[in-house]
mmCIF file of C-alpha atoms and ligand atoms in Angstrom:
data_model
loop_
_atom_site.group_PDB
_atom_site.id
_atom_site.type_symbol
_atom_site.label_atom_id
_atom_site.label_comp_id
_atom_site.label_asym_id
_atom_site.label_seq_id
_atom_site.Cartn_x
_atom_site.Cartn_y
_atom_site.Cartn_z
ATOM 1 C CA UNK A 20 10.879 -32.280 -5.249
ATOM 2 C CA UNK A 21 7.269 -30.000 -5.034
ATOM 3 C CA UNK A 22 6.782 -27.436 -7.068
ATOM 4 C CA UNK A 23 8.049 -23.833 -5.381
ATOM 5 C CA UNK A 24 4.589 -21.780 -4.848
ATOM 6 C CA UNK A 25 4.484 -17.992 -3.783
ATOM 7 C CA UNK A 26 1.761 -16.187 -2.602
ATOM 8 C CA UNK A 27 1.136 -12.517 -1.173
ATOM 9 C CA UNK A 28 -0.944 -10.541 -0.301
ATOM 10 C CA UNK A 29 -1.006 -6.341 0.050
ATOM 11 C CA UNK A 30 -3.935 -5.920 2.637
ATOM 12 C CA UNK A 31 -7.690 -6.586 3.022
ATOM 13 C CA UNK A 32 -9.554 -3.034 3.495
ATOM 14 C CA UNK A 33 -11.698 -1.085 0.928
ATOM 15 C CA UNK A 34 -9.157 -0.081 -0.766
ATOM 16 C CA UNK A 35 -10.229 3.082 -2.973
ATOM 17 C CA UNK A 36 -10.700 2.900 -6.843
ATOM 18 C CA UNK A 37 -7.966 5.133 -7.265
ATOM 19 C CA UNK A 38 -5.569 2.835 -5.792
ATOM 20 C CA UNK A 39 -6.553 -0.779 -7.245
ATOM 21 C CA UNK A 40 -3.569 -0.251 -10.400
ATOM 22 C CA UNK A 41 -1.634 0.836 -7.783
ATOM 23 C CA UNK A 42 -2.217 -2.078 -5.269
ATOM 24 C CA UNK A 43 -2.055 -4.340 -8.311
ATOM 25 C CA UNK A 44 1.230 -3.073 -9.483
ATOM 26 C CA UNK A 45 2.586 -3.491 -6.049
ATOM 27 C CA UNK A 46 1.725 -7.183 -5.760
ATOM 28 C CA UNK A 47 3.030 -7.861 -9.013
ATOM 29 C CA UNK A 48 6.580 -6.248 -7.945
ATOM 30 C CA UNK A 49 6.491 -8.091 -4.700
ATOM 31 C CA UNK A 50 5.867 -11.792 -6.674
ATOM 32 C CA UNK A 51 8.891 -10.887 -9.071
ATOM 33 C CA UNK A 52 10.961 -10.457 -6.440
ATOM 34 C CA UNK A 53 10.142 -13.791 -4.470
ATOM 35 C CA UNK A 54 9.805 -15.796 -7.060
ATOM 36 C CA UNK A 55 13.425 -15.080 -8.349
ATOM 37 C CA UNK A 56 14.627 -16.388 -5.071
ATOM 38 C CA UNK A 57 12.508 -19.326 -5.727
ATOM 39 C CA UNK A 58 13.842 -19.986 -9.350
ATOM 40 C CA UNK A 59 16.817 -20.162 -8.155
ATOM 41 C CA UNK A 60 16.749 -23.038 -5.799
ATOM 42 C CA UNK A 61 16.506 -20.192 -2.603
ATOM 43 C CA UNK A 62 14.502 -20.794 0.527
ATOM 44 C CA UNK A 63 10.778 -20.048 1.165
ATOM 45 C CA UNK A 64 12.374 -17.975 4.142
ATOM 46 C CA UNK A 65 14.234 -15.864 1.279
ATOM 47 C CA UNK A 66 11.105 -15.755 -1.033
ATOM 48 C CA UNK A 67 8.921 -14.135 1.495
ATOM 49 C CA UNK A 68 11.634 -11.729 3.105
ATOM 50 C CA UNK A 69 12.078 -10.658 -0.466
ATOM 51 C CA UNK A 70 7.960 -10.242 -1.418
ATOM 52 C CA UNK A 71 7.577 -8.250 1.729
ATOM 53 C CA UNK A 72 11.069 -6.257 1.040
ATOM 54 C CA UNK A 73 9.376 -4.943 -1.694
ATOM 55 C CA UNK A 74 5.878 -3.892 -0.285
ATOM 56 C CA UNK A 75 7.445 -1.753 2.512
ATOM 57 C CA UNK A 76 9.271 0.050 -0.255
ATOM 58 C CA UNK A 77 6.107 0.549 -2.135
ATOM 59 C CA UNK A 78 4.642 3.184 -1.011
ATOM 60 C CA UNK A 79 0.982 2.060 -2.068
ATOM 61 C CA UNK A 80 1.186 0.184 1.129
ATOM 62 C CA UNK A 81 0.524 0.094 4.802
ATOM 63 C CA UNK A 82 4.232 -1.025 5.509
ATOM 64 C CA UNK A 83 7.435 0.921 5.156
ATOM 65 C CA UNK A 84 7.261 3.989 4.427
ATOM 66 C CA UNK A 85 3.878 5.640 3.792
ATOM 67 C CA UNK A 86 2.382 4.029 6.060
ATOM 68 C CA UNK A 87 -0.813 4.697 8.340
ATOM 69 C CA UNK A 88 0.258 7.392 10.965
ATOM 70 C CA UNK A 89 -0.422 7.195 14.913
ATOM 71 C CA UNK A 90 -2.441 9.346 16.659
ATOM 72 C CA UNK A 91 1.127 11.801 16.898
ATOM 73 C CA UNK A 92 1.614 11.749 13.457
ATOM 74 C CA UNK A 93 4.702 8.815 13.484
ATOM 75 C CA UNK A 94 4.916 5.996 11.819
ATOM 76 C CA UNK A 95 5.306 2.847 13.940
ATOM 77 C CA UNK A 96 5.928 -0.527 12.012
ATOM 78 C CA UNK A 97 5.749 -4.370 13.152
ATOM 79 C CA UNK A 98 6.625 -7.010 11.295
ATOM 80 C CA UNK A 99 7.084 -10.557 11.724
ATOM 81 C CA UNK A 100 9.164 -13.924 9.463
ATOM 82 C CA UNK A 101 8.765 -17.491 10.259
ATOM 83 C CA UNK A 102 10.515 -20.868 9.360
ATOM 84 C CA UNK A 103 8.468 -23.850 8.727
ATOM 85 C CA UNK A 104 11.183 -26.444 8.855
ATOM 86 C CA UNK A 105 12.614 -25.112 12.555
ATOM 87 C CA UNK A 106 10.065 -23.015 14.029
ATOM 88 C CA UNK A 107 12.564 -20.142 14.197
ATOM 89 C CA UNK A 108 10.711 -16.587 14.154
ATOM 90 C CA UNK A 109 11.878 -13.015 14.550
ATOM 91 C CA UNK A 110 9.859 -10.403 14.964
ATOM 92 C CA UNK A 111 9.564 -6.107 15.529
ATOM 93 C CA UNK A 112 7.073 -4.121 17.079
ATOM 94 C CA UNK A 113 6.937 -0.069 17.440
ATOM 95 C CA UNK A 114 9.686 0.589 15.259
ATOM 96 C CA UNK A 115 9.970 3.834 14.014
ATOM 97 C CA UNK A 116 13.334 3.818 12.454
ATOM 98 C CA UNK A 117 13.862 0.905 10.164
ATOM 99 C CA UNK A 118 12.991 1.355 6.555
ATOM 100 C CA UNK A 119 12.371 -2.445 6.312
ATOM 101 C CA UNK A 120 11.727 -4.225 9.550
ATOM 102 C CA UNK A 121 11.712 -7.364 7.784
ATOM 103 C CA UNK A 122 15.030 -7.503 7.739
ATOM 104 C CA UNK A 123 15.460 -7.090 11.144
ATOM 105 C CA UNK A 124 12.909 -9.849 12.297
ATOM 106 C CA UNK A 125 15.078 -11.619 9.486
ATOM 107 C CA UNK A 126 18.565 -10.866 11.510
ATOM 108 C CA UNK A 127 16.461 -11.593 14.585
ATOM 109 C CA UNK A 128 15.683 -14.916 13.533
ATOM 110 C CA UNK A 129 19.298 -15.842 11.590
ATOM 111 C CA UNK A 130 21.368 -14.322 14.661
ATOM 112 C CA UNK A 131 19.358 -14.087 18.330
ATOM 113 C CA UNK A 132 18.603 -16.417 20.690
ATOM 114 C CA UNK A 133 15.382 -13.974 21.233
ATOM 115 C CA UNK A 134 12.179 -14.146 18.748
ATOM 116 C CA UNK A 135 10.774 -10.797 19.615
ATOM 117 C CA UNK A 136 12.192 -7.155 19.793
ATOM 118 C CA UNK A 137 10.319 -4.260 20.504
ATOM 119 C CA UNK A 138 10.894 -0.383 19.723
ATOM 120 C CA UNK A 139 14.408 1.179 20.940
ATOM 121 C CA UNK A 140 15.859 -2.249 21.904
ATOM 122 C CA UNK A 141 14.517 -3.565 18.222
ATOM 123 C CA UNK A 142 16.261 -0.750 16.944
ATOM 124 C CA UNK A 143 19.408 -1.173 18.443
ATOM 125 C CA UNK A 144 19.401 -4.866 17.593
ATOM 126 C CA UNK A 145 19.388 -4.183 14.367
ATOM 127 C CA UNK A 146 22.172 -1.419 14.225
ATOM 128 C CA UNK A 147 24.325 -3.482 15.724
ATOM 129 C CA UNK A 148 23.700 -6.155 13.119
ATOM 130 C CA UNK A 149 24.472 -3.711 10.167
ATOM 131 C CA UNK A 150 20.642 -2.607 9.546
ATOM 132 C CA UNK A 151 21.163 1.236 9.237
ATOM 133 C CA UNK A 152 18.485 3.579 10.994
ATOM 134 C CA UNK A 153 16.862 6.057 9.429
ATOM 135 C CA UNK A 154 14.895 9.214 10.538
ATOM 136 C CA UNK A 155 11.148 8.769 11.573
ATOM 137 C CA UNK A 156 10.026 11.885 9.154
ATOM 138 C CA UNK A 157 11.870 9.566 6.371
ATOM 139 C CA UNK A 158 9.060 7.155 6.746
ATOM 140 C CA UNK A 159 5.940 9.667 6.588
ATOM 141 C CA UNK A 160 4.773 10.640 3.090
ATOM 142 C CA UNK A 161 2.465 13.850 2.598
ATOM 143 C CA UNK A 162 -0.562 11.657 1.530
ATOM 144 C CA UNK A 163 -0.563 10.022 5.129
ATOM 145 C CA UNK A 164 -0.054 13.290 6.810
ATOM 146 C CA UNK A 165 -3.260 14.463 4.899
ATOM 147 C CA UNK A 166 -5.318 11.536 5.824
ATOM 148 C CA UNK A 167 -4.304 11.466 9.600
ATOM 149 C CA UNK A 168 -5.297 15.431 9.363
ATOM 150 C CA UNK A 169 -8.831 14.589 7.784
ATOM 151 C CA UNK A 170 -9.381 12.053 10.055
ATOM 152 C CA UNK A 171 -8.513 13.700 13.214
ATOM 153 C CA UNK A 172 -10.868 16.788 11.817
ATOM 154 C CA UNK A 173 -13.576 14.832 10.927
ATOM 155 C CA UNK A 174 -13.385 12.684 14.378
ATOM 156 C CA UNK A 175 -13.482 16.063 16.210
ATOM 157 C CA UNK A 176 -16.443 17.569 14.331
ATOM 158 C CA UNK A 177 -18.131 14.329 14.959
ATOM 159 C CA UNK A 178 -17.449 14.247 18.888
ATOM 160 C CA UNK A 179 -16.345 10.129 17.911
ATOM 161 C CA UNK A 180 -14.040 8.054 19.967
ATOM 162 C CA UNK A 181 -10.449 8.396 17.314
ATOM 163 C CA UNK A 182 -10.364 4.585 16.024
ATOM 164 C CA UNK A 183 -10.598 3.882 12.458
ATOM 165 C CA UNK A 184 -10.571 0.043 12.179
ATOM 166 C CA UNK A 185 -12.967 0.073 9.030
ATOM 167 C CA UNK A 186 -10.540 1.882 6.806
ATOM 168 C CA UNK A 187 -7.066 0.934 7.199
ATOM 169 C CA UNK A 188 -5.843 -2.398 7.113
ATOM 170 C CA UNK A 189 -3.234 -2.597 4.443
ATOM 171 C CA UNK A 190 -0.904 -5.026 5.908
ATOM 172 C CA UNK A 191 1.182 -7.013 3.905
ATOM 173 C CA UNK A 192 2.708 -10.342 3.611
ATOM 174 C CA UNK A 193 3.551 -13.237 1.762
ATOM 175 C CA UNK A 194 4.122 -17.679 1.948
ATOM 176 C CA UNK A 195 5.620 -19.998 0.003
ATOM 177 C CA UNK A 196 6.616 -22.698 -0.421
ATOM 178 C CA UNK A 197 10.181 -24.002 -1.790
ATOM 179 C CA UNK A 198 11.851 -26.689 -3.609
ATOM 180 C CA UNK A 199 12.884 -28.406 -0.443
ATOM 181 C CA UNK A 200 9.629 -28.954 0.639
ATOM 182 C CA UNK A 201 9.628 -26.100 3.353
ATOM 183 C CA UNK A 202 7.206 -23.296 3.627
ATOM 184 C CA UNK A 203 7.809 -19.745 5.390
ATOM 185 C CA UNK A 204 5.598 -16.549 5.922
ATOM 186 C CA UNK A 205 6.410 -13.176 6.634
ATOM 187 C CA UNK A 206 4.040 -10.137 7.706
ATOM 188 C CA UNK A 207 4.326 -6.368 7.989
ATOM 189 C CA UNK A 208 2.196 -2.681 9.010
ATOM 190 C CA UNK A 209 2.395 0.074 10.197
ATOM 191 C CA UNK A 210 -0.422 -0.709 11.550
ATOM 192 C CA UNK A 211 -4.076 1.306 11.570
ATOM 193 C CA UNK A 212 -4.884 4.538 10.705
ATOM 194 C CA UNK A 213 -4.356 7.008 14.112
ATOM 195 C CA UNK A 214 -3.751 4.279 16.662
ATOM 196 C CA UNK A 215 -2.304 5.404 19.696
ATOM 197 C CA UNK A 216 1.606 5.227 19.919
ATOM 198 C CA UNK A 217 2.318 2.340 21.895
ATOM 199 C CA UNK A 218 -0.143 -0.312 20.428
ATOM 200 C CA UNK A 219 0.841 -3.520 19.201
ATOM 201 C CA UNK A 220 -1.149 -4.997 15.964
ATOM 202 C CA UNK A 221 -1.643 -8.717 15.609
ATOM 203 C CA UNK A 222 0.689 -8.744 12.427
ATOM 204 C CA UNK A 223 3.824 -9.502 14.268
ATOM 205 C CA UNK A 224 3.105 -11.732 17.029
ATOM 206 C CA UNK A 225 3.353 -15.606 16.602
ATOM 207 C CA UNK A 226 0.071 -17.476 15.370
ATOM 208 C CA UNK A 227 -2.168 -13.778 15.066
ATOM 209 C CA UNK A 228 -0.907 -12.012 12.102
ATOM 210 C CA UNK A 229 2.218 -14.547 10.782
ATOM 211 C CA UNK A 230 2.483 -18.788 11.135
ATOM 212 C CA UNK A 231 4.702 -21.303 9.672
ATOM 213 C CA UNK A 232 4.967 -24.652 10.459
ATOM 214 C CA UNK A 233 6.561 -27.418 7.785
ATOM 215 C CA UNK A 234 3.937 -30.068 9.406
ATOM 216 C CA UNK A 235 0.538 -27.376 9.232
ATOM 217 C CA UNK A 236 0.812 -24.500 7.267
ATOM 218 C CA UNK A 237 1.904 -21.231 6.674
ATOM 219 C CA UNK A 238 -0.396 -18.318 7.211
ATOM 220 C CA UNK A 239 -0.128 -14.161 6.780
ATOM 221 C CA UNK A 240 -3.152 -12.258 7.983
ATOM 222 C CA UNK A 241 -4.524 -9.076 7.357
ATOM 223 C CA UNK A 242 -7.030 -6.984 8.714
ATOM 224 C CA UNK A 243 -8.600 -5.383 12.104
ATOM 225 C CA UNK A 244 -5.528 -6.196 14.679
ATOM 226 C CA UNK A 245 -7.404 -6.605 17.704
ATOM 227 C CA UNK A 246 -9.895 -9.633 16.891
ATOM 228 C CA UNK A 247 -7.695 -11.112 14.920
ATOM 229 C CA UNK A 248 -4.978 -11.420 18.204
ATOM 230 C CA UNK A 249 -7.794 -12.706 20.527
ATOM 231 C CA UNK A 250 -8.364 -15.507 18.097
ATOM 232 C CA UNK A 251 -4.757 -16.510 17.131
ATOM 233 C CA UNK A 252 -6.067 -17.006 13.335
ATOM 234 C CA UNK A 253 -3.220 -17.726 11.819
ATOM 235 C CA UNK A 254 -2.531 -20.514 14.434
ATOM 236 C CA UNK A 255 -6.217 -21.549 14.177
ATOM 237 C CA UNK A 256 -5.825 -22.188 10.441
ATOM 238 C CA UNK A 257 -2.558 -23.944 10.428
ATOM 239 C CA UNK A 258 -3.899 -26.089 12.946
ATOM 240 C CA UNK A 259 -6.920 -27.090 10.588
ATOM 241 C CA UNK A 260 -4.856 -27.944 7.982
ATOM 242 C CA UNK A 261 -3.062 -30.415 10.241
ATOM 243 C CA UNK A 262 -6.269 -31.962 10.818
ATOM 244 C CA UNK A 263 -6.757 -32.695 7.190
ATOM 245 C CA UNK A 264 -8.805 -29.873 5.596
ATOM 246 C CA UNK A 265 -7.734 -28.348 2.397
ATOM 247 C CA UNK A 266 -6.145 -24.570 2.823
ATOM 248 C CA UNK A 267 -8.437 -23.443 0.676
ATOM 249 C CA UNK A 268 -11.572 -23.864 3.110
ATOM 250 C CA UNK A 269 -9.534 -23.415 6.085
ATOM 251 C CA UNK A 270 -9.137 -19.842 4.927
ATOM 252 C CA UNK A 271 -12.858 -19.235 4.677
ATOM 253 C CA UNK A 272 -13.449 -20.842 7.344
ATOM 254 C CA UNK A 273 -10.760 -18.500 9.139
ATOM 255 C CA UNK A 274 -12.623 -15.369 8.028
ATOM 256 C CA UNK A 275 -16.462 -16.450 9.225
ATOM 257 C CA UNK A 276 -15.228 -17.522 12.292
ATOM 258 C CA UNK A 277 -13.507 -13.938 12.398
ATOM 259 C CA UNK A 278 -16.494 -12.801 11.665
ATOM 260 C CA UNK A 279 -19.110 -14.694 13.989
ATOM 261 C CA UNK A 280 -17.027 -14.864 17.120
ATOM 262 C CA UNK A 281 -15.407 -11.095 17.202
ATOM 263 C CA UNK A 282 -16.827 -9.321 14.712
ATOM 264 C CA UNK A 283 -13.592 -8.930 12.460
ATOM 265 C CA UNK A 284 -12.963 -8.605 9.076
ATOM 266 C CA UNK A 285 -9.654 -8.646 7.615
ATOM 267 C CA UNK A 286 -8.195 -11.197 5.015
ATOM 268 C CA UNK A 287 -5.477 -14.441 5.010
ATOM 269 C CA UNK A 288 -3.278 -16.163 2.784
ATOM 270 C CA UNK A 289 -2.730 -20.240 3.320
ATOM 271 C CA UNK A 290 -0.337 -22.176 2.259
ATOM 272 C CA UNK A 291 0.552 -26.014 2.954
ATOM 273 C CA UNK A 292 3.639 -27.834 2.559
ATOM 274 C CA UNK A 293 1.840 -29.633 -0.786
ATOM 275 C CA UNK A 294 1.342 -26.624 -1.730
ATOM 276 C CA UNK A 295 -2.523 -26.136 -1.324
ATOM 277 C CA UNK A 296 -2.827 -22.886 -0.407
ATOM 278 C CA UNK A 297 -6.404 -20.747 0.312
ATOM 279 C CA UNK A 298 -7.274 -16.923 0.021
ATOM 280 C CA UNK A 299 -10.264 -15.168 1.684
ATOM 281 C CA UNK A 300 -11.079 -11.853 2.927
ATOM 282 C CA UNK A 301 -14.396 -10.417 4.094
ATOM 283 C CA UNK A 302 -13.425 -6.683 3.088
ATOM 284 C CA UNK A 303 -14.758 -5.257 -0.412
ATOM 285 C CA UNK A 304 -10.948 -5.560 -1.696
ATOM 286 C CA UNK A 305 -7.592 -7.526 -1.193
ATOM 287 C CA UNK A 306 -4.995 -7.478 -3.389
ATOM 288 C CA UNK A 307 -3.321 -11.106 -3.857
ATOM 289 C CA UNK A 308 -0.926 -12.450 -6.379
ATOM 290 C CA UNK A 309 0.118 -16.294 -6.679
ATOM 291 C CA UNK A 310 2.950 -18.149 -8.836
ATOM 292 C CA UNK A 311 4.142 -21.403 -8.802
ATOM 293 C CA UNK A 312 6.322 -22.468 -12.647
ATOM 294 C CA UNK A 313 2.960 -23.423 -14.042
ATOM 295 C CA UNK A 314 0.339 -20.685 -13.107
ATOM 296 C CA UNK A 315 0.388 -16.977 -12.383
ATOM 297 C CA UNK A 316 -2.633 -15.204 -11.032
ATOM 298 C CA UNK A 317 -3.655 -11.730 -9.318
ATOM 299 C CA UNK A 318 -6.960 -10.156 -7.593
ATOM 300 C CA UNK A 319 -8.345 -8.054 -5.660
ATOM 301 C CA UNK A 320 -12.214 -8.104 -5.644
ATOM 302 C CA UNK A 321 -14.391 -10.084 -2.926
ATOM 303 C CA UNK A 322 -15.789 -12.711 -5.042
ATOM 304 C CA UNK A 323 -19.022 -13.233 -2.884
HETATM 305 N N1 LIG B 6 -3.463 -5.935 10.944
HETATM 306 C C1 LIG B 6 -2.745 -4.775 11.194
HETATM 307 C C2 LIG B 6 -2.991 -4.185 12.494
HETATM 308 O O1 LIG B 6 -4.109 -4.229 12.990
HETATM 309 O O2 LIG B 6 -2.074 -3.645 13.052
#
């Protein structure tokens, strides 16, 4: 029987001073919450529905609401869960009235012959599988509405192209790894600061922002969307696992080759079915927490 293993992560960006004890905090909910699943004989799948559950409740996050706002001031959320022992996967994109879209990938996965949902459709799903709806302006939080307001001002003044991939990447997710040998991820955002309404993020789709696989590993990514998708990261780590390398330099690896190929930065999470598991990010800051019954441990600083 291995040892059950959890680890999360609450997104790689430069996150402010201000908001480290916050970030912190948040992680430290998240792992509670999974690892009870885990301590109780529950499934990986559980533990990370449960982690992320928590995050896109938390309004310290990118996920849920207070999360980044689009370019119209709505908040539009994707989120993806995977199963390492059958390959099963759900996932949401451009939601904009789910509180948790976790839970629907979760339903998605449990109760649809379909992996992927997208906006009205996603919505609708999940309705009809008991997930109530909730109101868009439910999701928005003044902080964001500020932000999106001193961005858009500041992009104006500036005469700038309205992107703002440097600053907002607080994604979250979590793997892990349960007493029946399988190992699940999960993933969730809303997403970057002002994108326009419409775009996808890599955090949802299959092998960019979310892997599992019982006979790789299971990945959640964070970071700049876009080059994360055109590499498939998460897929590109799992994969080197399979070829023998330990998770823990497999995630490095991930982020330089983010870096050299695309320019990205952004941040992963690794975790094997022996439980190995790796964390890296190339951003100033990334809030992680890890438990297995032994060993407890948080961070949140680059370390080189
Ligand atoms: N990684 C989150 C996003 O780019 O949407």
């Amino acid at each position: 029987m291995p040892d059950p293993v959890l680890l999360i992560h609450g997104g790689a960006w430069s996150i402010p001073d201000d908001m480290v004890e916050a970030h912190l905090n948040g992680v430290h909910n998240a792992l509670a919450a999974g690892w009870r699943m885990l301590a109780r004989g529950g499934a990986a799948l559980d533990a990370v529905e449960e982690a992320v559950v928590i995050m896109e409740d938390d309004e310290t996050f990118d996920a849920g609401r207070g999360s980044f706002l689009n370019r119209d001031g709505k908040v539009q959320l994707d989120a993806l869960i995977m199963d390492g022992s059958t390959l099963r996967a759900g996932g949401v994109g451009c939601v904009e009235r789910l509180r948790n879209p976790v839970r629907a990938a979760r339903k998605i996965l449990s109760d649809s012959p379909h992996v992927y949902f997208v906006a009205e459709g996603a919505e609708r799903f999940a309705a009809e599988h008991g997930i109530p709806l909730c109101r868009n302006e439910d999701l928005i939080i003044p902080r964001e509405v500020e932000r999106l307001r001193g961005f858009q001002a500041r992009a104006a003044d500036a005469n700038v192209d309205l992107f703002a991939p440097t600053i907002s990447h607080d994604t979250v997710g979590a793997v892990a790894l349960d007493g029946s040998g399988n190992i699940s991820a999960a993933t969730s955002t809303g997403g970057t600061l002002n994108k326009a309404p419409g775009r996808l993020g890599d955090s949802s789709l299959i092998g960019c922002g979310c892997y599992a696989d019982n006979q790789t590993a299971a990945a959640s990514t964070t970071g700049w969307g876009e080059p994360i998708m055109k590499l498939v990261l998460a897929k590109w780590a799992a994969d080197h696992v399979a070829t023998g390398s330990l998770p823990e330099w497999v995630a490095a690896e991930a982020i330089n080759y983010l870096k050299d190929r695309v320019n990205g930065h952004g941040g992963m999470i690794l975790l094997d079915a022996l439980g190995r598991f790796g964390i890296a990010h190339n951003t100033p800051r990334m809030a992680w927490a890890l438990k297995t019954s032994k060993h407890e441990s948080y961070g949140i600083e680059r370390k080189n």
